[in-house]
């Protein structure tokens, strides 16, 4: 085990899914021809003025509430000033010292990593991992998951910049600027440095993305830049002289969850090596910015010259401060609906699911959970419904790239089948056959069962068939008697050939009973 | 009296009565511009053809019995700070010499829909920074009363246009006195409305929390007419206020009874020219004779007004002007030359193995920013950008910007307290009459002091009106100022009208109007 702890905090930029930009009425749609979704306001023409998009502000408020943040009753806009060609006004409208929200938390299901060793005690000194909420056990269902609260420092709203592309082909450097994105609403969510591993970092991002998806505030598409992550990472190294913090490094340009995870995995040993070489501690050198190279899977130092530390923040005199009433907040809180963490708890307590199963279902999104809940209610068995959802419904969805809304069989029709299986009218294997035909014919379970000639086999018929097969296969009887259980399989196979409606589980029981009665040859 | 010498109110009555056409009037104004503006230089651009076409169209409508807007075909000049769609709008800066905004400022749109005939765009101090119109990136404007002197600024062109009777009305902007000061120095009436009364959309920003658009004319009545058209809430400007716009022209004639006028002793201290002081005292006596009561009031923080203003305005300006970087629009330095020079410089440093020099060398982009801004901006604009950038920098922000905001609050509180005991405050608008061109160019601070009596209204966000109250021995106009609480333009205009009914100083045009060149 390496003699250090990873300390990671994330700054996540979320593009809000409003129809129009934050301070003008241009469309935010992705993929349009460059500079076609612009107007005098978002390209910063002289004399133009910003007007706040109320919808963007409400989506931000909802997100902050879902992140358990406190909300400032009064918030203002500030200009963050720097020069760059994709920033047409020479400043970005953002929020500096009075963000609309602060001090929240997000609970994640973190994989219990080796570094975390025996619980929170070892890391408790960092004062970061706060205790799990009351009632929730520290360790959930699947042994390897542990509940952990990641604290949020603040969430604030700001406008996006445009996009610069640099073409170095043909030996002629050519820079182009697309301002379609300029002015798009971005919610910046800043976490405390509470994350302790690459896997935790990924779990935080996955939970955050899930929450945002449930809230419907963003499509969270990382490839299209709707979700952008910057990580601040350093090490706390245990030395005989005590704990030493290394300089903080900011890693940018990570365009997938995997990239974030890999970048964190790459940075930890790299920073340890740097420390071993230089002995540099936090505060000895300015914060370094590194980019992530996805092809070579490594981080690289970025030039410091273009970094500006003094943004000369100025309250934006073109925008009036926003006041948020308590009534408005309550009204918005009521629109949040059931969020992933609450939903998992409900699936576990109401339908008896394991933490693992509730996690799998909830991660699929609210619509799939709605489907599951209907199915469970109609068939009367949560565990059975969960199994069929995961092994059958989600498999087909994956193979055929369907959303749950596009899945051809509704919960009522599927529940009919599940009830028949539960009642022993057919076994699970035959049930799957029925479901496969239902998908093709769109007929009800009852019709398909009839079409396939499935009917429950009489007990006496099964005894008779079993005895007949045993008589014909004395060798198998010997094998079974001597404990070779796999021999039963071939007999069950023969039985199913004779009568496909045989329930193999019941047949196996009958077989055992009859073999026990057989004299040893 | 010649057509161009009449007031907007008189002309509007004749237009509506069919006694004169908009075309006749517009041509008369264009003739007057032709006659005097080669000497006054009030206009950056005259839109003769467009103005004539607009006038003809309005006349046709009137002839057909179709509705005609509130301004009924009156010619108006507009400060070149307000964007006019498809036409140059320069803020008198070389930086924007070739800038054609694709949109109209809200005030321009309101003028058009009220059937004003926009005859041209007037000269100003570059980006409205200055008090003499000498900071124009193109040429200085001269005072129609004495061509060797300044008309004031920054709305010097707008004031000179009305003073020289080139247009009956004009639109200016006032950030620290830029309407009231030139109105005072040119012997006309000019009003700075309450912050938020008139939309700033499409007005090239100087200092956003102080800028306000306002009307200039010969009389309070004319100014009331124009304000009625341009005032009002604008959904495109979040800082514009959703309050109904009173019919200023209708309430104007009601004299104010029991008017309490506040007088500030400090106004008559050091720095105030004695002729100006005497004329202002005489104006106060006129009000006394009209039944007004004079109340002594105090504005204890007013003396910090200039210092406060010259922190806040440059801070906002440094931010507002950051967009002029040569990348998206406006002046761009010669790129080919720049890149060649950069390559030469790099080669020289490499040969000299001057690593420190190489580290300091700008990349092409930074060099483009630097040179475009160095070439595009004038000296005063650069001075203010540097002042503002410095004051907003880490380590200085609290000492300058934050402290200035605190003083601004105190100044506002002073006014609130003062307006408990008086309705309006009366006093000088400028410390002196118009100064000679070039007289203050070498000493920017002395020029900053001409805003002494005007900046506090901008800092407090309240309204103020300047109007003539006499002439100096040298034959230069002297003005005075009335200031009122926020959104009391009605009271300001009624008080100014009362004064102008009782006096006739405002009816007297400069010699350039009456004599032939
Ligand atoms: Zn836009």
CSV table of C-alpha atoms in Angstrom, one decimal, chain B residues 117-513:
chain,number,residue,atom,x,y,z
B,117,UNK,CA,-36.3,62.7,-38.6
B,118,UNK,CA,-32.7,61.7,-37.5
B,119,UNK,CA,-30.6,64.2,-39.5
B,120,UNK,CA,-27.2,63.1,-38.2
B,121,UNK,CA,-24.9,61.7,-35.6
B,122,UNK,CA,-23.1,64.3,-33.4
B,123,UNK,CA,-19.5,64.5,-32.2
B,124,UNK,CA,-18.5,63.7,-28.7
B,125,UNK,CA,-15.5,62.9,-26.5
B,126,UNK,CA,-14.3,59.5,-27.4
B,127,UNK,CA,-16.5,56.9,-25.7
B,128,UNK,CA,-18.0,59.9,-23.8
B,129,UNK,CA,-14.9,60.3,-21.8
B,130,UNK,CA,-14.2,64.0,-21.4
B,131,UNK,CA,-15.8,67.4,-20.9
B,132,UNK,CA,-14.8,69.4,-24.0
B,133,UNK,CA,-15.4,67.2,-27.1
B,134,UNK,CA,-11.7,67.7,-27.7
B,135,UNK,CA,-11.1,64.0,-27.0
B,136,UNK,CA,-13.0,63.0,-30.1
B,137,UNK,CA,-11.0,60.7,-32.2
B,138,UNK,CA,-11.9,62.8,-35.3
B,139,UNK,CA,-12.0,66.5,-34.6
B,140,UNK,CA,-13.0,68.9,-31.8
B,141,UNK,CA,-16.4,70.7,-31.8
B,142,UNK,CA,-16.5,74.4,-31.2
B,143,UNK,CA,-18.9,76.5,-29.1
B,144,UNK,CA,-21.3,78.3,-31.4
B,145,UNK,CA,-21.0,81.4,-29.1
B,146,UNK,CA,-17.3,81.6,-29.5
B,147,UNK,CA,-15.6,79.3,-32.0
B,148,UNK,CA,-12.3,79.4,-30.1
B,149,UNK,CA,-14.0,77.8,-27.1
B,150,UNK,CA,-15.3,74.4,-26.2
B,151,UNK,CA,-19.0,73.6,-26.3
B,152,UNK,CA,-18.3,71.3,-23.3
B,153,UNK,CA,-18.7,67.6,-23.4
B,154,UNK,CA,-19.0,64.9,-23.8
B,155,UNK,CA,-22.3,65.6,-25.6
B,156,UNK,CA,-20.7,68.7,-27.2
B,157,UNK,CA,-21.9,68.0,-30.7
B,158,UNK,CA,-25.5,67.5,-29.5
B,159,UNK,CA,-25.5,70.7,-27.5
B,160,UNK,CA,-23.8,72.7,-30.3
B,161,UNK,CA,-26.3,71.4,-32.8
B,162,UNK,CA,-29.2,72.9,-30.8
B,163,UNK,CA,-27.3,76.0,-29.8
B,164,UNK,CA,-26.5,76.8,-33.5
B,165,UNK,CA,-30.0,76.0,-34.4
B,166,UNK,CA,-29.0,73.1,-36.7
B,167,UNK,CA,-31.6,70.9,-35.1
B,168,UNK,CA,-34.4,71.9,-32.7
B,169,UNK,CA,-33.7,68.8,-30.5
B,170,UNK,CA,-30.8,66.4,-29.9
B,171,UNK,CA,-30.2,63.3,-27.8
B,172,UNK,CA,-27.1,63.1,-25.6
B,173,UNK,CA,-25.8,60.9,-22.8
B,174,UNK,CA,-24.8,61.9,-19.3
B,175,UNK,CA,-22.4,59.8,-17.2
B,176,UNK,CA,-20.9,62.6,-15.0
B,177,UNK,CA,-22.5,65.7,-16.5
B,178,UNK,CA,-22.1,65.1,-20.2
B,179,UNK,CA,-25.6,66.6,-21.0
B,180,UNK,CA,-25.9,69.2,-18.4
B,181,UNK,CA,-22.4,70.7,-18.7
B,182,UNK,CA,-22.5,71.3,-22.5
B,183,UNK,CA,-26.1,72.5,-22.2
B,184,UNK,CA,-24.9,75.0,-19.6
B,185,UNK,CA,-21.9,76.1,-21.7
B,186,UNK,CA,-24.0,76.4,-24.9
B,187,UNK,CA,-26.9,78.2,-23.4
B,188,UNK,CA,-29.6,75.6,-24.0
B,189,UNK,CA,-31.7,73.2,-21.8
B,190,UNK,CA,-30.5,69.7,-21.2
B,191,UNK,CA,-31.9,67.0,-18.9
B,192,UNK,CA,-30.2,64.0,-17.3
B,193,UNK,CA,-33.1,61.6,-16.3
B,194,UNK,CA,-33.1,59.4,-13.3
B,195,UNK,CA,-31.0,56.2,-13.8
B,196,UNK,CA,-33.3,53.6,-15.3
B,197,UNK,CA,-35.8,56.1,-16.8
B,198,UNK,CA,-34.5,55.7,-20.3
B,199,UNK,CA,-33.2,52.5,-21.9
B,200,UNK,CA,-29.5,52.0,-22.3
B,201,UNK,CA,-29.9,49.2,-24.8
B,202,UNK,CA,-27.8,50.0,-27.9
B,203,UNK,CA,-25.9,52.8,-26.1
B,204,UNK,CA,-22.2,52.1,-26.3
B,205,UNK,CA,-21.3,51.7,-22.7
B,206,UNK,CA,-18.9,54.0,-20.9
B,207,UNK,CA,-19.8,53.4,-17.2
B,208,UNK,CA,-22.9,51.3,-17.1
B,209,UNK,CA,-24.1,52.2,-13.6
B,210,UNK,CA,-23.8,56.0,-14.3
B,211,UNK,CA,-24.7,56.3,-18.0
B,212,UNK,CA,-28.1,57.8,-18.8
B,213,UNK,CA,-29.6,59.1,-22.1
B,214,UNK,CA,-31.4,62.4,-22.1
B,215,UNK,CA,-32.8,65.2,-24.3
B,216,UNK,CA,-31.4,68.6,-25.2
B,217,UNK,CA,-33.4,71.5,-26.6
B,218,UNK,CA,-33.9,75.2,-26.5
B,219,UNK,CA,-36.5,75.1,-23.7
B,220,UNK,CA,-37.8,72.9,-20.9
B,221,UNK,CA,-40.9,72.4,-23.0
B,222,UNK,CA,-38.9,71.0,-25.9
B,223,UNK,CA,-37.0,68.7,-23.5
B,224,UNK,CA,-40.2,67.5,-22.0
B,225,UNK,CA,-41.5,66.6,-25.4
B,226,UNK,CA,-38.4,64.5,-26.3
B,227,UNK,CA,-38.2,62.9,-22.9
B,228,UNK,CA,-41.8,61.7,-23.2
B,229,UNK,CA,-40.8,59.8,-26.4
B,230,UNK,CA,-37.6,58.2,-25.2
B,231,UNK,CA,-38.4,57.4,-21.6
B,232,UNK,CA,-40.0,54.1,-20.5
B,233,UNK,CA,-39.2,50.5,-19.5
B,234,UNK,CA,-37.3,48.3,-22.0
B,235,UNK,CA,-37.3,44.5,-21.6
B,236,UNK,CA,-33.9,44.6,-23.3
B,237,UNK,CA,-32.4,46.6,-20.4
B,238,UNK,CA,-32.7,45.0,-17.0
B,239,UNK,CA,-31.8,48.2,-15.3
B,240,UNK,CA,-34.6,50.2,-16.9
B,241,UNK,CA,-37.4,50.8,-14.5
B,242,UNK,CA,-41.0,49.6,-15.1
B,243,UNK,CA,-42.8,52.8,-14.1
B,244,UNK,CA,-45.3,54.6,-16.1
B,245,UNK,CA,-44.0,57.6,-18.1
B,246,UNK,CA,-45.9,60.8,-17.1
B,247,UNK,CA,-47.1,63.1,-19.9
B,248,UNK,CA,-44.5,65.7,-19.1
B,249,UNK,CA,-45.7,68.2,-21.7
B,250,UNK,CA,-49.2,68.3,-20.1
B,251,UNK,CA,-48.3,68.9,-16.5
B,252,UNK,CA,-45.5,71.4,-17.6
B,253,UNK,CA,-47.6,74.5,-17.4
B,254,UNK,CA,-48.9,74.0,-13.9
B,255,UNK,CA,-46.7,76.2,-11.7
B,256,UNK,CA,-45.3,74.6,-8.6
B,257,UNK,CA,-46.9,76.0,-5.5
B,258,UNK,CA,-44.9,76.2,-2.2
B,259,UNK,CA,-41.8,75.1,-4.0
B,260,UNK,CA,-38.9,74.5,-1.6
B,261,UNK,CA,-35.5,75.0,-3.2
B,262,UNK,CA,-32.5,73.6,-1.5
B,263,UNK,CA,-29.3,75.7,-1.6
B,264,UNK,CA,-25.9,74.2,-0.8
B,265,UNK,CA,-23.4,76.7,0.7
B,266,UNK,CA,-20.4,74.7,-0.4
B,267,UNK,CA,-21.4,75.3,-4.0
B,268,UNK,CA,-20.4,78.9,-3.7
B,269,UNK,CA,-16.9,78.3,-2.4
B,270,UNK,CA,-13.5,78.3,-4.0
B,271,UNK,CA,-13.4,77.5,-7.7
B,272,UNK,CA,-16.7,79.1,-8.7
B,273,UNK,CA,-16.4,82.0,-11.1
B,274,UNK,CA,-17.9,85.1,-9.6
B,275,UNK,CA,-20.0,85.9,-12.7
B,276,UNK,CA,-21.4,82.4,-12.7
B,277,UNK,CA,-22.1,82.8,-8.9
B,278,UNK,CA,-23.9,86.1,-9.5
B,279,UNK,CA,-26.0,84.7,-12.3
B,280,UNK,CA,-27.0,81.6,-10.3
B,281,UNK,CA,-27.9,83.9,-7.3
B,282,UNK,CA,-30.0,85.9,-9.7
B,283,UNK,CA,-31.8,82.8,-10.9
B,284,UNK,CA,-32.6,81.9,-7.2
B,285,UNK,CA,-34.0,85.4,-6.8
B,286,UNK,CA,-36.3,84.8,-9.8
B,287,UNK,CA,-37.6,81.7,-8.0
B,288,UNK,CA,-38.1,83.7,-4.8
B,289,UNK,CA,-40.1,86.2,-6.8
B,290,UNK,CA,-42.2,83.3,-8.1
B,291,UNK,CA,-43.0,82.3,-4.5
B,292,UNK,CA,-40.4,79.6,-3.9
B,293,UNK,CA,-38.9,79.2,-0.4
B,294,UNK,CA,-35.2,78.8,-0.1
B,295,UNK,CA,-33.9,76.1,2.2
B,296,UNK,CA,-30.3,75.8,3.3
B,297,UNK,CA,-29.2,72.1,2.9
B,298,UNK,CA,-26.0,70.2,3.3
B,299,UNK,CA,-24.4,67.6,1.1
B,300,UNK,CA,-21.4,66.8,3.2
B,301,UNK,CA,-20.0,64.1,1.0
B,302,UNK,CA,-20.4,65.9,-2.3
B,303,UNK,CA,-16.8,67.0,-2.1
B,304,UNK,CA,-15.8,63.4,-2.5
B,305,UNK,CA,-17.9,63.2,-5.7
B,306,UNK,CA,-15.1,63.7,-8.2
B,307,UNK,CA,-12.8,61.3,-6.5
B,308,UNK,CA,-15.5,58.7,-6.2
B,309,UNK,CA,-16.6,59.2,-9.8
B,310,UNK,CA,-13.0,58.9,-11.1
B,311,UNK,CA,-12.7,55.5,-9.4
B,312,UNK,CA,-16.1,54.0,-10.3
B,313,UNK,CA,-16.4,55.3,-13.9
B,314,UNK,CA,-12.9,54.1,-15.0
B,315,UNK,CA,-13.4,50.7,-13.3
B,316,UNK,CA,-16.6,50.1,-15.3
B,317,UNK,CA,-15.0,51.6,-18.4
B,318,UNK,CA,-12.0,49.3,-18.2
B,319,UNK,CA,-14.4,46.4,-18.2
B,320,UNK,CA,-16.8,47.7,-20.8
B,321,UNK,CA,-14.0,48.5,-23.3
B,322,UNK,CA,-12.3,45.2,-22.9
B,323,UNK,CA,-14.3,43.9,-25.9
B,324,UNK,CA,-12.4,46.2,-28.3
B,325,UNK,CA,-9.6,43.8,-28.8
B,326,UNK,CA,-9.3,43.8,-32.6
B,327,UNK,CA,-10.6,40.3,-32.9
B,328,UNK,CA,-14.4,40.5,-33.5
B,329,UNK,CA,-14.9,44.0,-34.8
B,330,UNK,CA,-13.5,47.4,-34.7
B,331,UNK,CA,-9.9,48.4,-35.5
B,332,UNK,CA,-7.4,45.6,-36.0
B,333,UNK,CA,-3.7,46.2,-36.3
B,334,UNK,CA,-1.9,45.2,-39.5
B,335,UNK,CA,-1.5,41.5,-38.8
B,336,UNK,CA,1.1,40.7,-41.5
B,337,UNK,CA,3.4,43.5,-40.4
B,338,UNK,CA,2.9,42.5,-36.8
B,339,UNK,CA,3.8,38.8,-37.4
B,340,UNK,CA,6.8,39.8,-39.5
B,341,UNK,CA,8.1,42.1,-36.7
B,342,UNK,CA,7.5,39.4,-34.2
B,343,UNK,CA,9.6,37.0,-36.2
B,344,UNK,CA,12.4,39.5,-36.6
B,345,UNK,CA,12.4,40.2,-32.9
B,346,UNK,CA,12.4,36.6,-32.0
B,347,UNK,CA,15.4,35.9,-34.4
B,348,UNK,CA,17.3,38.8,-32.8
B,349,UNK,CA,16.7,37.5,-29.3
B,350,UNK,CA,17.6,34.0,-30.3
B,351,UNK,CA,20.8,35.2,-31.8
B,352,UNK,CA,21.6,37.1,-28.7
B,353,UNK,CA,20.7,34.1,-26.6
B,354,UNK,CA,18.5,36.4,-24.6
B,355,UNK,CA,16.3,33.9,-22.9
B,356,UNK,CA,14.7,36.5,-20.6
B,357,UNK,CA,13.8,38.6,-23.6
B,358,UNK,CA,12.3,35.5,-25.4
B,359,UNK,CA,10.2,34.7,-22.3
B,360,UNK,CA,8.9,38.2,-22.2
B,361,UNK,CA,8.1,38.3,-25.9
B,362,UNK,CA,4.3,38.4,-26.6
B,363,UNK,CA,2.7,35.8,-28.7
B,364,UNK,CA,1.0,36.9,-31.9
B,365,UNK,CA,-2.4,37.1,-30.2
B,366,UNK,CA,-1.3,39.2,-27.3
B,367,UNK,CA,0.6,41.5,-29.6
B,368,UNK,CA,-2.5,41.8,-31.8
B,369,UNK,CA,-4.5,42.9,-28.7
B,370,UNK,CA,-1.9,45.3,-27.5
B,371,UNK,CA,-1.3,47.0,-30.8
B,372,UNK,CA,-5.0,47.1,-31.9
B,373,UNK,CA,-5.8,48.8,-28.6
B,374,UNK,CA,-2.8,51.1,-28.7
B,375,UNK,CA,-3.7,52.3,-32.2
B,376,UNK,CA,-7.5,52.4,-31.8
B,377,UNK,CA,-7.9,54.3,-28.5
B,378,UNK,CA,-7.1,57.9,-27.8
B,379,UNK,CA,-5.0,59.1,-24.8
B,380,UNK,CA,-7.9,59.9,-22.4
B,381,UNK,CA,-9.5,56.5,-23.1
B,382,UNK,CA,-6.2,54.8,-22.4
B,383,UNK,CA,-5.8,56.8,-19.2
B,384,UNK,CA,-9.1,55.8,-17.9
B,385,UNK,CA,-8.7,52.1,-18.9
B,386,UNK,CA,-5.4,52.1,-17.0
B,387,UNK,CA,-7.0,53.8,-13.9
B,388,UNK,CA,-9.8,51.3,-13.9
B,389,UNK,CA,-7.6,48.3,-14.5
B,390,UNK,CA,-5.3,49.4,-11.7
B,391,UNK,CA,-8.2,50.1,-9.2
B,392,UNK,CA,-9.7,46.6,-9.9
B,393,UNK,CA,-6.5,44.7,-9.5
B,394,UNK,CA,-5.9,42.3,-6.7
B,395,UNK,CA,-4.7,44.1,-3.7
B,396,UNK,CA,-6.2,47.5,-4.7
B,397,UNK,CA,-9.9,46.5,-5.2
B,398,UNK,CA,-10.9,47.1,-1.6
B,399,UNK,CA,-8.9,50.3,-1.2
B,400,UNK,CA,-10.4,51.9,-4.3
B,401,UNK,CA,-13.4,50.3,-5.8
B,402,UNK,CA,-15.1,49.0,-2.6
B,403,UNK,CA,-14.3,52.3,-0.8
B,404,UNK,CA,-15.7,54.3,-3.7
B,405,UNK,CA,-18.9,52.3,-3.6
B,406,UNK,CA,-19.2,53.1,0.1
B,407,UNK,CA,-18.8,56.8,-0.5
B,408,UNK,CA,-21.3,56.6,-3.3
B,409,UNK,CA,-23.8,55.2,-0.8
B,410,UNK,CA,-23.1,58.1,1.5
B,411,UNK,CA,-23.6,60.6,-1.3
B,412,UNK,CA,-26.9,59.0,-2.0
B,413,UNK,CA,-27.9,59.1,1.6
B,414,UNK,CA,-27.0,62.9,1.7
B,415,UNK,CA,-29.4,63.5,-1.1
B,416,UNK,CA,-32.1,61.4,0.6
B,417,UNK,CA,-31.7,63.5,3.7
B,418,UNK,CA,-31.6,66.8,1.8
B,419,UNK,CA,-34.8,66.0,-0.1
B,420,UNK,CA,-36.7,65.6,3.2
B,421,UNK,CA,-36.5,69.4,3.6
B,422,UNK,CA,-36.6,70.6,0.0
B,423,UNK,CA,-38.2,69.6,-3.3
B,424,UNK,CA,-35.4,70.4,-5.6
B,425,UNK,CA,-31.8,71.5,-5.2
B,426,UNK,CA,-30.7,74.6,-7.1
B,427,UNK,CA,-27.1,75.6,-7.9
B,428,UNK,CA,-24.4,76.1,-10.6
B,429,UNK,CA,-24.0,73.5,-13.3
B,430,UNK,CA,-20.4,74.4,-14.2
B,431,UNK,CA,-17.7,76.3,-12.2
B,432,UNK,CA,-17.0,78.6,-15.1
B,433,UNK,CA,-18.2,79.6,-18.6
B,434,UNK,CA,-16.8,77.8,-21.7
B,435,UNK,CA,-13.0,77.6,-21.7
B,436,UNK,CA,-10.7,77.9,-24.7
B,437,UNK,CA,-9.9,74.9,-26.8
B,438,UNK,CA,-6.7,73.4,-25.7
B,439,UNK,CA,-6.7,75.3,-22.4
B,440,UNK,CA,-7.0,72.3,-20.2
B,441,UNK,CA,-5.6,69.6,-22.5
B,442,UNK,CA,-2.2,69.5,-20.7
B,443,UNK,CA,-3.9,69.0,-17.3
B,444,UNK,CA,-6.5,66.3,-17.2
B,445,UNK,CA,-7.2,66.9,-13.5
B,446,UNK,CA,-8.3,70.5,-14.1
B,447,UNK,CA,-10.7,69.1,-16.8
B,448,UNK,CA,-12.1,66.5,-14.4
B,449,UNK,CA,-13.0,69.4,-12.0
B,450,UNK,CA,-15.5,70.8,-14.5
B,451,UNK,CA,-17.8,67.9,-13.4
B,452,UNK,CA,-17.8,69.2,-9.8
B,453,UNK,CA,-21.5,70.0,-9.7
B,454,UNK,CA,-22.8,67.3,-11.9
B,455,UNK,CA,-21.2,63.9,-11.0
B,456,UNK,CA,-23.0,63.6,-7.7
B,457,UNK,CA,-26.4,63.3,-9.4
B,458,UNK,CA,-25.0,60.4,-11.5
B,459,UNK,CA,-23.5,58.7,-8.4
B,460,UNK,CA,-26.9,59.0,-6.7
B,461,UNK,CA,-28.8,58.0,-9.8
B,462,UNK,CA,-31.1,61.1,-9.6
B,463,UNK,CA,-32.3,63.5,-12.3
B,464,UNK,CA,-30.9,66.9,-13.0
B,465,UNK,CA,-31.7,69.7,-15.6
B,466,UNK,CA,-29.4,72.5,-16.8
B,467,UNK,CA,-30.8,75.7,-18.2
B,468,UNK,CA,-29.5,79.1,-19.1
B,469,UNK,CA,-29.7,82.0,-16.6
B,470,UNK,CA,-27.6,84.7,-18.1
B,471,UNK,CA,-24.5,85.8,-20.1
B,472,UNK,CA,-21.0,86.6,-19.0
B,473,UNK,CA,-19.4,89.9,-19.9
B,474,UNK,CA,-17.4,88.0,-22.6
B,475,UNK,CA,-20.8,87.0,-24.1
B,476,UNK,CA,-20.8,83.4,-23.0
B,477,UNK,CA,-23.8,81.6,-21.7
B,478,UNK,CA,-24.1,80.8,-18.0
B,479,UNK,CA,-26.3,78.0,-16.9
B,480,UNK,CA,-27.7,76.7,-13.6
B,481,UNK,CA,-28.8,73.3,-12.5
B,482,UNK,CA,-31.9,71.9,-10.7
B,483,UNK,CA,-31.6,68.4,-9.2
B,484,UNK,CA,-34.6,66.4,-7.9
B,485,UNK,CA,-35.2,63.0,-6.2
B,486,UNK,CA,-35.4,59.9,-8.4
B,487,UNK,CA,-38.3,60.0,-10.9
B,488,UNK,CA,-39.2,63.6,-10.3
B,489,UNK,CA,-38.6,64.7,-13.9
B,490,UNK,CA,-42.0,66.2,-13.9
B,491,UNK,CA,-41.1,68.5,-11.1
B,492,UNK,CA,-37.8,69.4,-12.6
B,493,UNK,CA,-39.4,70.3,-15.9
B,494,UNK,CA,-42.2,72.3,-14.3
B,495,UNK,CA,-39.7,74.3,-12.3
B,496,UNK,CA,-37.5,74.9,-15.3
B,497,UNK,CA,-40.6,75.9,-17.3
B,498,UNK,CA,-41.6,78.4,-14.5
B,499,UNK,CA,-38.2,80.0,-14.8
B,500,UNK,CA,-38.2,80.2,-18.5
B,501,UNK,CA,-41.7,81.8,-18.5
B,502,UNK,CA,-40.4,84.4,-16.2
B,503,UNK,CA,-37.1,85.1,-18.1
B,504,UNK,CA,-36.0,85.2,-21.7
B,505,UNK,CA,-32.3,84.2,-21.6
B,506,UNK,CA,-33.1,81.0,-23.4
B,507,UNK,CA,-34.6,82.8,-26.5
B,508,UNK,CA,-31.4,84.4,-27.5
B,509,UNK,CA,-29.4,82.6,-30.2
B,510,UNK,CA,-25.6,83.0,-30.8
B,511,UNK,CA,-24.4,85.4,-33.4
B,512,UNK,CA,-23.4,82.6,-35.8
B,513,UNK,CA,-27.1,81.9,-36.3
